[in-house]
Amino acid sequence: MSPYRIATIDGDGIGPEVCQSATRILSEACGSALLDFVRCDGGAAHYARTGQVLPDDTFALCRDSAAILHGAAGLPGVTYPDGTEVGNDLHLQLRFRLDLYANVRPVRLWQGVKSPLAGWQAGQIDYVIVRENTEGLYASRGGGINLRGEVATDTIVVTRKGVERVARFSFGLSRKRQGAPRDGKRRVTVCDKANILRSYAFFRAVCEEVAREHEDVEIDYAYADAMTVHLVKRPDFYDVIVAENMFGDIISDLGAATIGGMGLSPSAELGEHHGLFQGAHGSAPDIAGQNLASPLATILSGTLMLQWLAERHGDERLAVAGRRIETAVGEVLAHGDAVPRDLGGSASCTEVTEAVLRRMARAPA
């Protein structure tokens, strides 16, 4: 079988460091013949040099590859004339042009990591936020109105097709999981503002229709403002949370904060035919090039990529490699082999990478 080609965009800031760490570990876990990482240009620095954030040849490679692995994008002061950031536009273009409709953000408290929430232990926080990724308020991207510097408007867009497919994805994901830590129940929580806006009432109504097709999974509801309280006070209640684009963006960062921060927050942006995988953190240009960044979010995004590819292609080798990496990361965190700066330690990007590789070597596939 030919290797799986992975379009790899290092990007800006710490992007090259964490992306190269992840590709090294993925290659070790899978073997040299299974994955083919093809590096390509893109990001804010590339825009500053060429005027293109996503070159045509990079987009073509992303479209035609088995998956996309991305480091990070964005640099201070590199903006479009309307003031929006150039870096974000890289994966936004890929998101919309490749129809990556489901943004998957696992929130898991690992053994050895102290939650900012007092008393919560590993295993008690373990849920997934599924953010509708192509509609909602972000559908106004590039189309909002700024009228003479006096009035600015953006419009939320919610369609039946968009909600149905992300709801079905969420209920299907719950079926693959073990339920909420509190009670073991498979549960999809709809996060909205259905009490205020018709667009969110419609979002909820369509989710309810989809729920009737999944009677083995409980449906639950929470307004977005209340959700910010619940994720702090009772995170063990949640299994899968589905939300409109903007709300999903906000609560997923809150969730990440409860399990140690963005450095442990992987993400997958998935469509029918394409998948993009990246750590949910930013490009952190203040520490770029200093070997200070934690690569764990990007490494864990790589395990999401392997799981997704394994399911799509029926290739158990990929699933085994993904579990091997995840186990090694868990052991590094549990035993404190190399604690990165964002978790209170001093380990460099290289030291964290080497620690994961050592754990993998002790338990080969």
mmCIF file of C-alpha atoms in Angstrom:
data_model
loop_
_atom_site.group_PDB
_atom_site.id
_atom_site.type_symbol
_atom_site.label_atom_id
_atom_site.label_comp_id
_atom_site.label_asym_id
_atom_site.label_seq_id
_atom_site.Cartn_x
_atom_site.Cartn_y
_atom_site.Cartn_z
ATOM 1 C CA MET A 1 0.000 0.000 0.000
ATOM 2 C CA SER A 2 1.255 3.486 -0.829
ATOM 3 C CA PRO A 3 2.044 5.713 2.162
ATOM 4 C CA TYR A 4 -0.580 8.162 3.369
ATOM 5 C CA ARG A 5 0.426 11.600 2.160
ATOM 6 C CA ILE A 6 0.077 14.263 4.857
ATOM 7 C CA ALA A 7 0.101 17.901 3.738
ATOM 8 C CA THR A 8 2.126 19.589 6.465
ATOM 9 C CA ILE A 9 1.996 23.357 7.049
ATOM 10 C CA ASP A 10 4.439 24.406 9.774
ATOM 11 C CA GLY A 11 3.102 27.969 9.793
ATOM 12 C CA ASP A 12 4.247 30.787 12.056
ATOM 13 C CA GLY A 13 5.705 31.379 15.495
ATOM 14 C CA ILE A 14 6.072 28.098 17.385
ATOM 15 C CA GLY A 15 4.341 26.277 14.535
ATOM 16 C CA PRO A 16 7.526 24.853 12.963
ATOM 17 C CA GLU A 17 8.825 23.591 16.328
ATOM 18 C CA VAL A 18 5.667 21.799 17.443
ATOM 19 C CA CYS A 19 4.862 20.511 13.962
ATOM 20 C CA GLN A 20 8.322 19.035 13.491
ATOM 21 C CA SER A 21 8.094 17.420 16.926
ATOM 22 C CA ALA A 22 4.748 15.840 16.019
ATOM 23 C CA THR A 23 5.923 14.553 12.642
ATOM 24 C CA ARG A 24 8.983 12.995 14.267
ATOM 25 C CA ILE A 25 6.836 11.111 16.786
ATOM 26 C CA LEU A 26 4.212 10.131 14.215
ATOM 27 C CA SER A 27 6.914 8.765 11.920
ATOM 28 C CA GLU A 28 8.455 6.760 14.746
ATOM 29 C CA ALA A 29 5.108 5.290 15.769
ATOM 30 C CA CYS A 30 3.985 4.431 12.247
ATOM 31 C CA GLY A 31 7.267 3.485 10.635
ATOM 32 C CA SER A 32 8.944 5.277 7.770
ATOM 33 C CA ALA A 33 6.823 3.669 5.052
ATOM 34 C CA LEU A 34 3.325 4.453 6.355
ATOM 35 C CA LEU A 35 3.201 8.259 6.393
ATOM 36 C CA ASP A 36 4.651 10.705 3.871
ATOM 37 C CA PHE A 37 4.834 14.236 5.277
ATOM 38 C CA VAL A 38 4.998 16.816 2.484
ATOM 39 C CA ARG A 39 5.778 20.282 3.784
ATOM 40 C CA CYS A 40 4.154 23.268 2.109
ATOM 41 C CA ASP A 41 4.022 27.043 2.508
ATOM 42 C CA GLY A 42 1.344 29.099 4.197
ATOM 43 C CA GLY A 43 0.680 31.505 7.042
ATOM 44 C CA ALA A 44 1.194 35.109 8.049
ATOM 45 C CA ALA A 45 4.937 35.211 7.343
ATOM 46 C CA HIS A 46 4.344 33.775 3.880
ATOM 47 C CA TYR A 47 1.660 36.415 3.297
ATOM 48 C CA ALA A 48 4.071 39.164 4.361
ATOM 49 C CA ARG A 49 6.585 37.898 1.787
ATOM 50 C CA THR A 50 4.271 37.058 -1.098
ATOM 51 C CA GLY A 51 0.796 38.484 -0.482
ATOM 52 C CA GLN A 52 -0.683 34.964 -0.203
ATOM 53 C CA VAL A 53 -1.633 33.274 3.048
ATOM 54 C CA LEU A 54 -2.671 30.042 1.297
ATOM 55 C CA PRO A 55 -0.869 29.593 -2.040
ATOM 56 C CA ASP A 56 -2.694 27.705 -4.789
ATOM 57 C CA ASP A 57 -0.191 24.850 -4.773
ATOM 58 C CA THR A 58 -0.561 24.447 -1.007
ATOM 59 C CA PHE A 59 -4.334 24.312 -1.294
ATOM 60 C CA ALA A 60 -4.113 21.727 -4.074
ATOM 61 C CA LEU A 61 -1.808 19.568 -1.965
ATOM 62 C CA CYS A 62 -4.139 19.847 1.038
ATOM 63 C CA ARG A 63 -7.144 18.963 -1.111
ATOM 64 C CA ASP A 64 -5.468 15.922 -2.640
ATOM 65 C CA SER A 65 -3.698 14.528 0.450
ATOM 66 C CA ALA A 66 -4.955 11.977 2.963
ATOM 67 C CA ALA A 67 -4.911 14.571 5.774
ATOM 68 C CA ILE A 68 -3.547 17.974 6.766
ATOM 69 C CA LEU A 69 -1.284 18.621 9.763
ATOM 70 C CA HIS A 70 -0.859 22.248 10.780
ATOM 71 C CA GLY A 71 1.457 23.851 13.328
ATOM 72 C CA ALA A 72 0.098 27.337 14.027
ATOM 73 C CA ALA A 73 -0.460 30.585 12.142
ATOM 74 C CA GLY A 74 -0.476 34.290 12.883
ATOM 75 C CA LEU A 75 1.980 37.071 13.644
ATOM 76 C CA PRO A 76 1.492 40.404 15.452
ATOM 77 C CA GLY A 77 0.786 43.287 13.100
ATOM 78 C CA VAL A 78 0.237 41.115 10.018
ATOM 79 C CA THR A 79 -3.374 42.005 9.223
ATOM 80 C CA TYR A 80 -5.646 42.658 6.284
ATOM 81 C CA PRO A 81 -6.746 46.243 5.525
ATOM 82 C CA ASP A 82 -9.990 45.647 7.473
ATOM 83 C CA GLY A 83 -7.994 44.863 10.624
ATOM 84 C CA THR A 84 -8.664 41.099 10.744
ATOM 85 C CA GLU A 85 -5.699 38.798 11.320
ATOM 86 C CA VAL A 86 -4.056 37.169 8.332
ATOM 87 C CA GLY A 87 -2.919 34.064 10.195
ATOM 88 C CA ASN A 88 -6.432 32.914 11.057
ATOM 89 C CA ASP A 89 -7.369 33.091 7.404
ATOM 90 C CA LEU A 90 -5.118 30.150 6.531
ATOM 91 C CA HIS A 91 -7.153 27.487 8.236
ATOM 92 C CA LEU A 92 -10.408 29.433 7.741
ATOM 93 C CA GLN A 93 -9.906 29.181 3.981
ATOM 94 C CA LEU A 94 -9.163 25.472 4.274
ATOM 95 C CA ARG A 95 -12.162 25.043 6.573
ATOM 96 C CA PHE A 96 -14.627 26.623 4.150
ATOM 97 C CA ARG A 97 -13.131 25.464 0.858
ATOM 98 C CA LEU A 98 -12.821 21.845 2.022
ATOM 99 C CA ASP A 99 -16.124 21.946 3.943
ATOM 100 C CA LEU A 100 -14.639 20.900 7.279
ATOM 101 C CA TYR A 101 -17.944 21.169 9.095
ATOM 102 C CA ALA A 102 -17.138 19.510 12.442
ATOM 103 C CA ASN A 103 -14.520 21.009 14.734
ATOM 104 C CA VAL A 104 -13.714 18.363 17.350
ATOM 105 C CA ARG A 105 -12.092 19.489 20.606
ATOM 106 C CA PRO A 106 -11.455 16.772 23.223
ATOM 107 C CA VAL A 107 -11.252 18.019 26.824
ATOM 108 C CA ARG A 108 -9.506 15.476 29.051
ATOM 109 C CA LEU A 109 -7.764 15.813 32.392
ATOM 110 C CA TRP A 110 -4.632 13.661 32.278
ATOM 111 C CA GLN A 111 -3.054 11.877 35.213
ATOM 112 C CA GLY A 112 -0.183 13.956 36.577
ATOM 113 C CA VAL A 113 -1.759 17.268 35.502
ATOM 114 C CA LYS A 114 -3.335 19.459 38.168
ATOM 115 C CA SER A 115 -6.607 21.070 37.179
ATOM 116 C CA PRO A 116 -7.188 24.711 38.180
ATOM 117 C CA LEU A 117 -10.515 23.376 39.459
ATOM 118 C CA ALA A 118 -9.913 22.242 43.035
ATOM 119 C CA GLY A 119 -10.423 18.569 43.749
ATOM 120 C CA TRP A 120 -10.910 17.252 40.224
ATOM 121 C CA GLN A 121 -8.825 14.224 39.283
ATOM 122 C CA ALA A 122 -7.818 12.457 36.081
ATOM 123 C CA GLY A 123 -10.751 10.619 34.587
ATOM 124 C CA GLN A 124 -13.347 12.983 36.042
ATOM 125 C CA ILE A 125 -13.121 15.490 33.177
ATOM 126 C CA ASP A 126 -13.415 13.753 29.822
ATOM 127 C CA TYR A 127 -15.764 15.182 27.195
ATOM 128 C CA VAL A 128 -15.683 16.417 23.609
ATOM 129 C CA ILE A 129 -16.925 19.726 22.242
ATOM 130 C CA VAL A 130 -18.143 19.533 18.641
ATOM 131 C CA ARG A 131 -18.327 22.968 17.122
ATOM 132 C CA GLU A 132 -20.253 23.546 13.904
ATOM 133 C CA ASN A 133 -17.425 24.865 11.789
ATOM 134 C CA THR A 134 -18.734 26.462 8.583
ATOM 135 C CA GLU A 135 -21.832 28.456 9.559
ATOM 136 C CA GLY A 136 -22.994 30.455 12.555
ATOM 137 C CA LEU A 137 -21.603 33.902 13.157
ATOM 138 C CA TYR A 138 -18.369 33.035 11.325
ATOM 139 C CA ALA A 139 -20.300 32.695 8.072
ATOM 140 C CA SER A 140 -20.071 36.495 7.907
ATOM 141 C CA ARG A 141 -16.290 36.295 7.538
ATOM 142 C CA GLY A 142 -15.366 38.768 4.813
ATOM 143 C CA GLY A 143 -18.987 39.787 4.300
ATOM 144 C CA GLY A 144 -19.822 41.961 7.291
ATOM 145 C CA ILE A 145 -20.639 45.632 6.871
ATOM 146 C CA ASN A 146 -18.772 48.601 8.308
ATOM 147 C CA LEU A 147 -20.862 51.631 7.432
ATOM 148 C CA ARG A 148 -18.821 54.839 7.395
ATOM 149 C CA GLY A 149 -17.065 53.887 10.612
ATOM 150 C CA GLU A 150 -20.320 54.332 12.523
ATOM 151 C CA VAL A 151 -22.157 51.004 12.344
ATOM 152 C CA ALA A 152 -20.784 47.489 11.872
ATOM 153 C CA THR A 153 -22.859 44.326 11.386
ATOM 154 C CA ASP A 154 -22.208 40.623 10.975
ATOM 155 C CA THR A 155 -24.966 38.089 10.339
ATOM 156 C CA ILE A 156 -25.405 34.642 11.876
ATOM 157 C CA VAL A 157 -26.308 31.865 9.437
ATOM 158 C CA VAL A 158 -27.850 28.562 10.553
ATOM 159 C CA THR A 159 -29.087 26.043 7.971
ATOM 160 C CA ARG A 160 -30.934 22.762 8.360
ATOM 161 C CA LYS A 161 -28.210 20.925 6.444
ATOM 162 C CA GLY A 162 -25.466 22.394 8.600
ATOM 163 C CA VAL A 163 -27.131 21.585 11.906
ATOM 164 C CA GLU A 164 -28.309 18.112 10.876
ATOM 165 C CA ARG A 165 -24.891 16.924 9.852
ATOM 166 C CA VAL A 166 -23.040 18.275 12.888
ATOM 167 C CA ALA A 167 -25.756 16.905 15.181
ATOM 168 C CA ARG A 168 -25.539 13.461 13.557
ATOM 169 C CA PHE A 169 -21.769 13.607 13.891
ATOM 170 C CA SER A 170 -22.133 14.422 17.609
ATOM 171 C CA PHE A 171 -24.615 11.638 18.353
ATOM 172 C CA GLY A 172 -22.456 9.201 16.383
ATOM 173 C CA LEU A 173 -19.402 10.280 18.371
ATOM 174 C CA SER A 174 -21.231 9.732 21.657
ATOM 175 C CA ARG A 175 -22.017 6.165 20.576
ATOM 176 C CA LYS A 176 -18.272 5.519 20.238
ATOM 177 C CA ARG A 177 -17.478 6.816 23.735
ATOM 178 C CA GLN A 178 -18.023 5.404 27.215
ATOM 179 C CA GLY A 179 -20.429 8.079 28.401
ATOM 180 C CA ALA A 180 -20.035 10.916 30.890
ATOM 181 C CA PRO A 181 -17.670 10.297 33.828
ATOM 182 C CA ARG A 182 -20.373 11.114 36.382
ATOM 183 C CA ASP A 183 -22.942 8.484 35.424
ATOM 184 C CA GLY A 184 -21.674 6.609 32.357
ATOM 185 C CA LYS A 185 -24.541 7.915 30.231
ATOM 186 C CA ARG A 186 -24.033 8.654 26.555
ATOM 187 C CA ARG A 187 -25.253 12.220 26.283
ATOM 188 C CA VAL A 188 -25.226 15.051 23.732
ATOM 189 C CA THR A 189 -25.667 18.510 25.227
ATOM 190 C CA VAL A 190 -26.906 21.230 22.870
ATOM 191 C CA CYS A 191 -25.294 24.569 23.770
ATOM 192 C CA ASP A 192 -27.268 27.556 22.424
ATOM 193 C CA LYS A 193 -29.276 30.691 23.234
ATOM 194 C CA ALA A 194 -32.628 29.280 22.154
ATOM 195 C CA ASN A 195 -34.400 31.457 24.726
ATOM 196 C CA ILE A 196 -33.353 34.665 22.969
ATOM 197 C CA LEU A 197 -32.641 34.229 19.245
ATOM 198 C CA ARG A 198 -34.620 32.398 16.568
ATOM 199 C CA SER A 199 -31.446 31.124 14.921
ATOM 200 C CA TYR A 200 -30.528 29.231 18.102
ATOM 201 C CA ALA A 201 -34.088 28.033 18.660
ATOM 202 C CA PHE A 202 -33.874 26.577 15.145
ATOM 203 C CA PHE A 203 -30.474 25.018 15.950
ATOM 204 C CA ARG A 204 -32.008 23.326 19.005
ATOM 205 C CA ALA A 205 -35.107 22.164 17.135
ATOM 206 C CA VAL A 206 -33.074 20.478 14.407
ATOM 207 C CA CYS A 207 -30.875 18.795 17.032
ATOM 208 C CA GLU A 208 -34.029 17.465 18.685
ATOM 209 C CA GLU A 209 -35.140 15.965 15.371
ATOM 210 C CA VAL A 210 -31.791 14.214 14.971
ATOM 211 C CA ALA A 211 -31.959 12.996 18.582
ATOM 212 C CA ARG A 212 -35.074 10.963 17.723
ATOM 213 C CA GLU A 213 -32.876 8.887 15.404
ATOM 214 C CA HIS A 214 -30.521 8.109 18.311
ATOM 215 C CA GLU A 215 -32.709 6.972 21.184
ATOM 216 C CA ASP A 216 -29.759 5.236 22.846
ATOM 217 C CA VAL A 217 -28.114 8.639 23.431
ATOM 218 C CA GLU A 218 -29.626 11.131 25.869
ATOM 219 C CA ILE A 219 -30.152 14.723 24.698
ATOM 220 C CA ASP A 220 -29.497 17.607 27.080
ATOM 221 C CA TYR A 221 -29.594 21.406 26.761
ATOM 222 C CA ALA A 222 -27.656 24.337 28.187
ATOM 223 C CA TYR A 223 -27.668 28.019 27.356
ATOM 224 C CA ALA A 224 -24.206 29.249 26.439
ATOM 225 C CA ASP A 225 -23.897 31.567 29.431
ATOM 226 C CA ALA A 226 -24.951 28.808 31.826
ATOM 227 C CA MET A 227 -22.532 26.419 30.142
ATOM 228 C CA THR A 228 -19.588 28.563 31.251
ATOM 229 C CA VAL A 229 -20.709 27.877 34.829
ATOM 230 C CA HIS A 230 -21.430 24.174 34.322
ATOM 231 C CA LEU A 231 -18.028 23.438 32.769
ATOM 232 C CA VAL A 232 -16.443 24.792 35.940
ATOM 233 C CA LYS A 233 -18.807 23.347 38.555
ATOM 234 C CA ARG A 234 -19.844 19.979 37.051
ATOM 235 C CA PRO A 235 -17.569 19.063 34.129
ATOM 236 C CA ASP A 236 -18.029 15.342 34.846
ATOM 237 C CA PHE A 237 -21.655 15.561 33.650
ATOM 238 C CA TYR A 238 -20.640 16.031 30.014
ATOM 239 C CA ASP A 239 -19.972 13.518 27.262
ATOM 240 C CA VAL A 240 -20.387 15.358 23.939
ATOM 241 C CA ILE A 241 -21.363 19.020 23.594
ATOM 242 C CA VAL A 242 -22.521 20.422 20.242
ATOM 243 C CA ALA A 243 -22.600 24.152 19.607
ATOM 244 C CA GLU A 244 -22.819 26.851 16.965
ATOM 245 C CA ASN A 245 -19.498 28.137 15.653
ATOM 246 C CA MET A 246 -18.912 31.138 17.932
ATOM 247 C CA PHE A 247 -20.221 29.530 21.115
ATOM 248 C CA GLY A 248 -18.193 26.399 20.404
ATOM 249 C CA ASP A 249 -15.084 28.507 19.930
ATOM 250 C CA ILE A 250 -15.543 30.182 23.303
ATOM 251 C CA ILE A 251 -16.484 27.208 25.487
ATOM 252 C CA SER A 252 -13.753 25.003 24.030
ATOM 253 C CA ASP A 253 -11.098 27.411 25.315
ATOM 254 C CA LEU A 254 -12.796 27.456 28.698
ATOM 255 C CA GLY A 255 -12.776 23.668 28.708
ATOM 256 C CA ALA A 256 -9.078 23.629 27.857
ATOM 257 C CA ALA A 257 -8.346 25.909 30.808
ATOM 258 C CA THR A 258 -9.907 23.374 33.195
ATOM 259 C CA ILE A 259 -7.517 20.572 32.157
ATOM 260 C CA GLY A 260 -4.231 22.459 32.200
ATOM 261 C CA GLY A 261 -4.443 24.926 29.346
ATOM 262 C CA MET A 262 -4.246 25.205 25.583
ATOM 263 C CA GLY A 263 -1.006 23.257 25.509
ATOM 264 C CA LEU A 264 -3.043 20.085 26.103
ATOM 265 C CA SER A 265 -5.812 20.955 23.670
ATOM 266 C CA PRO A 266 -5.753 19.066 20.358
ATOM 267 C CA SER A 267 -8.290 19.644 17.606
ATOM 268 C CA ALA A 268 -9.596 18.041 14.445
ATOM 269 C CA GLU A 269 -11.566 19.818 11.729
ATOM 270 C CA LEU A 270 -13.418 17.167 9.767
ATOM 271 C CA GLY A 271 -15.555 16.961 6.646
ATOM 272 C CA GLU A 272 -16.871 14.171 4.497
ATOM 273 C CA HIS A 273 -13.587 13.797 2.611
ATOM 274 C CA HIS A 274 -10.934 15.905 4.361
ATOM 275 C CA GLY A 275 -9.440 16.399 7.803
ATOM 276 C CA LEU A 276 -7.204 19.108 9.275
ATOM 277 C CA PHE A 277 -5.413 18.556 12.581
ATOM 278 C CA GLN A 278 -3.676 21.125 14.775
ATOM 279 C CA GLY A 279 -3.142 22.140 18.360
ATOM 280 C CA ALA A 280 -5.811 24.619 19.391
ATOM 281 C CA HIS A 281 -3.244 27.066 20.790
ATOM 282 C CA GLY A 282 -1.943 30.057 18.900
ATOM 283 C CA SER A 283 1.438 30.751 17.350
ATOM 284 C CA ALA A 284 2.977 32.281 20.529
ATOM 285 C CA PRO A 285 5.488 34.457 18.629
ATOM 286 C CA ASP A 286 6.968 35.726 21.908
ATOM 287 C CA ILE A 287 8.637 32.342 22.497
ATOM 288 C CA ALA A 288 9.126 31.276 18.881
ATOM 289 C CA GLY A 289 12.500 29.823 17.973
ATOM 290 C CA GLN A 290 13.549 29.415 21.618
ATOM 291 C CA ASN A 291 12.675 25.715 22.029
ATOM 292 C CA LEU A 292 10.275 26.645 24.840
ATOM 293 C CA ALA A 293 6.923 25.574 23.395
ATOM 294 C CA SER A 294 5.078 22.433 24.447
ATOM 295 C CA PRO A 295 4.445 20.149 21.459
ATOM 296 C CA LEU A 296 1.836 18.034 23.273
ATOM 297 C CA ALA A 297 -1.282 19.593 21.726
ATOM 298 C CA THR A 298 0.100 19.042 18.232
ATOM 299 C CA ILE A 299 1.251 15.509 19.084
ATOM 300 C CA LEU A 300 -2.218 14.683 20.414
ATOM 301 C CA SER A 301 -3.750 16.232 17.303
ATOM 302 C CA GLY A 302 -1.611 13.751 15.400
ATOM 303 C CA THR A 303 -3.242 10.891 17.314
ATOM 304 C CA LEU A 304 -6.655 12.246 16.285
ATOM 305 C CA MET A 305 -5.396 12.224 12.709
ATOM 306 C CA LEU A 306 -4.304 8.596 12.966
ATOM 307 C CA GLN A 307 -7.643 7.548 14.468
ATOM 308 C CA TRP A 308 -9.558 9.345 11.709
ATOM 309 C CA LEU A 309 -7.408 7.853 8.955
ATOM 310 C CA ALA A 310 -7.723 4.388 10.500
ATOM 311 C CA GLU A 311 -11.519 4.595 10.425
ATOM 312 C CA ARG A 312 -11.640 5.993 6.897
ATOM 313 C CA HIS A 313 -9.287 3.407 5.432
ATOM 314 C CA GLY A 314 -9.894 0.440 7.702
ATOM 315 C CA ASP A 315 -6.184 0.404 8.536
ATOM 316 C CA GLU A 316 -5.612 -0.916 12.049
ATOM 317 C CA ARG A 317 -1.904 -0.058 11.866
ATOM 318 C CA LEU A 318 -2.811 3.609 12.156
ATOM 319 C CA ALA A 319 -5.097 3.026 15.129
ATOM 320 C CA VAL A 320 -2.405 1.013 16.927
ATOM 321 C CA ALA A 321 0.155 3.761 16.315
ATOM 322 C CA GLY A 322 -2.244 6.399 17.626
ATOM 323 C CA ARG A 323 -2.886 4.443 20.831
ATOM 324 C CA ARG A 324 0.857 3.913 21.268
ATOM 325 C CA ILE A 325 1.529 7.656 21.100
ATOM 326 C CA GLU A 326 -1.375 8.479 23.416
ATOM 327 C CA THR A 327 -0.151 5.938 25.971
ATOM 328 C CA ALA A 328 3.359 7.382 25.833
ATOM 329 C CA VAL A 329 2.095 10.940 26.334
ATOM 330 C CA GLY A 330 0.021 9.753 29.288
ATOM 331 C CA GLU A 331 3.036 8.106 30.885
ATOM 332 C CA VAL A 332 5.216 11.184 30.387
ATOM 333 C CA LEU A 333 2.602 13.332 32.119
ATOM 334 C CA ALA A 334 1.831 10.822 34.882
ATOM 335 C CA HIS A 335 5.472 10.267 35.796
ATOM 336 C CA GLY A 336 6.650 13.847 35.250
ATOM 337 C CA ASP A 337 9.337 12.781 32.779
ATOM 338 C CA ALA A 338 9.424 16.186 31.093
ATOM 339 C CA VAL A 339 7.008 18.843 32.329
ATOM 340 C CA PRO A 340 6.596 21.706 29.847
ATOM 341 C CA ARG A 341 6.585 25.322 30.949
ATOM 342 C CA ASP A 342 2.851 25.814 30.524
ATOM 343 C CA LEU A 343 2.242 23.046 33.084
ATOM 344 C CA GLY A 344 4.658 24.522 35.627
ATOM 345 C CA GLY A 345 7.858 22.747 34.556
ATOM 346 C CA SER A 346 10.912 23.757 32.584
ATOM 347 C CA ALA A 347 11.205 21.091 29.871
ATOM 348 C CA SER A 348 11.923 22.332 26.371
ATOM 349 C CA CYS A 349 10.104 21.291 23.238
ATOM 350 C CA THR A 350 12.993 18.949 22.436
ATOM 351 C CA GLU A 351 13.001 17.434 25.932
ATOM 352 C CA VAL A 352 9.257 16.738 25.840
ATOM 353 C CA THR A 353 9.632 15.150 22.410
ATOM 354 C CA GLU A 354 12.507 12.946 23.554
ATOM 355 C CA ALA A 355 10.571 11.888 26.648
ATOM 356 C CA VAL A 356 7.617 10.739 24.537
ATOM 357 C CA LEU A 357 9.958 8.867 22.201
ATOM 358 C CA ARG A 358 11.606 7.099 25.154
ATOM 359 C CA ARG A 359 8.245 5.972 26.505
ATOM 360 C CA MET A 360 7.291 4.694 23.065
ATOM 361 C CA ALA A 361 10.547 2.751 22.832
ATOM 362 C CA ARG A 362 9.805 0.986 26.125
ATOM 363 C CA ALA A 363 6.485 -0.296 24.794
ATOM 364 C CA PRO A 364 6.969 -0.952 21.072
ATOM 365 C CA ALA A 365 4.034 -1.950 18.901
#
